[in-house]
């Protein structure tokens, strides 16, 4: 299984997303941890900084249940 491709969407306030699909000139993204998918132009995307990538991984880490 390939690692998710994380990017920031500069057209939407640097919103961070996971690339789900590239189709007909648009890129479809989903927020880390799930949520509503959105589309943007490929030229609006940028790679995440190392600090942003760490923050994303924290959001995606499941929290265990207390017993």
Short mmCIF file of C-alpha atoms in Angstrom, two decimals:
data_model
loop_
_atom_site.label_atom_id
_atom_site.label_comp_id
_atom_site.label_asym_id
_atom_site.label_seq_id
_atom_site.Cartn_x
_atom_site.Cartn_y
_atom_site.Cartn_z
CA UNK A 1 0.00 0.00 0.00
CA UNK A 2 1.38 3.40 -1.00
CA UNK A 3 1.78 6.22 1.51
CA UNK A 4 -0.82 8.99 1.27
CA UNK A 5 0.22 12.11 -0.61
CA UNK A 6 -0.32 15.11 1.67
CA UNK A 7 -0.52 18.59 0.13
CA UNK A 8 -1.66 22.10 1.02
CA UNK A 9 -4.30 23.78 -1.13
CA UNK A 10 -3.23 27.43 -1.48
CA UNK A 11 -6.53 28.34 -3.18
CA UNK A 12 -8.37 27.43 0.04
CA UNK A 13 -6.25 29.07 2.74
CA UNK A 14 -3.49 26.43 2.78
CA UNK A 15 -6.04 23.76 3.71
CA UNK A 16 -4.24 20.44 4.13
CA UNK A 17 -5.53 17.39 2.31
CA UNK A 18 -4.75 13.92 1.05
CA UNK A 19 -4.77 13.47 -2.73
CA UNK A 20 -7.57 11.02 -3.58
CA UNK A 21 -7.82 11.41 -7.34
CA UNK A 22 -6.63 13.46 -10.30
CA UNK A 23 -9.32 13.78 -12.96
CA UNK A 24 -9.94 16.11 -15.91
CA UNK A 25 -7.64 18.90 -14.73
CA UNK A 26 -8.71 18.84 -11.09
CA UNK A 27 -7.24 17.24 -7.99
CA UNK A 28 -9.64 15.80 -5.41
CA UNK A 29 -8.56 16.04 -1.78
CA UNK A 30 -9.88 14.76 1.52
CA UNK A 31 -8.97 16.18 4.94
CA UNK A 32 -6.67 14.07 7.13
CA UNK A 33 -8.77 11.92 9.43
CA UNK A 34 -11.76 12.01 7.06
CA UNK A 35 -14.36 14.52 6.01
CA UNK A 36 -15.87 16.05 2.91
CA UNK A 37 -13.82 15.79 -0.28
CA UNK A 38 -13.12 18.93 -2.32
CA UNK A 39 -11.59 19.72 -5.71
CA UNK A 40 -8.90 22.22 -6.62
CA UNK A 41 -6.55 23.07 -9.47
CA UNK A 42 -3.18 21.26 -9.55
CA UNK A 43 -1.29 24.57 -9.68
CA UNK A 44 -2.85 25.56 -6.32
CA UNK A 45 -1.10 22.71 -4.50
CA UNK A 46 2.18 22.80 -2.63
CA UNK A 47 4.14 20.23 -0.65
CA UNK A 48 3.91 20.31 3.14
CA UNK A 49 6.73 21.54 5.34
CA UNK A 50 8.20 19.01 7.79
CA UNK A 51 6.34 20.77 10.63
CA UNK A 52 3.00 20.54 8.80
CA UNK A 53 3.60 16.86 8.08
CA UNK A 54 4.17 16.14 11.78
CA UNK A 55 0.93 17.96 12.64
CA UNK A 56 -1.00 15.91 10.07
CA UNK A 57 0.33 12.65 11.46
CA UNK A 58 -0.85 13.67 14.94
CA UNK A 59 -4.37 14.30 13.58
CA UNK A 60 -4.43 10.86 11.95
CA UNK A 61 -3.14 8.90 14.95
CA UNK A 62 -6.02 6.99 16.55
CA UNK A 63 -6.59 7.61 20.22
CA UNK A 64 -6.97 4.48 22.34
CA UNK A 65 -9.94 3.85 24.56
CA UNK A 66 -9.48 4.13 28.30
CA UNK A 67 -10.56 1.07 30.26
#
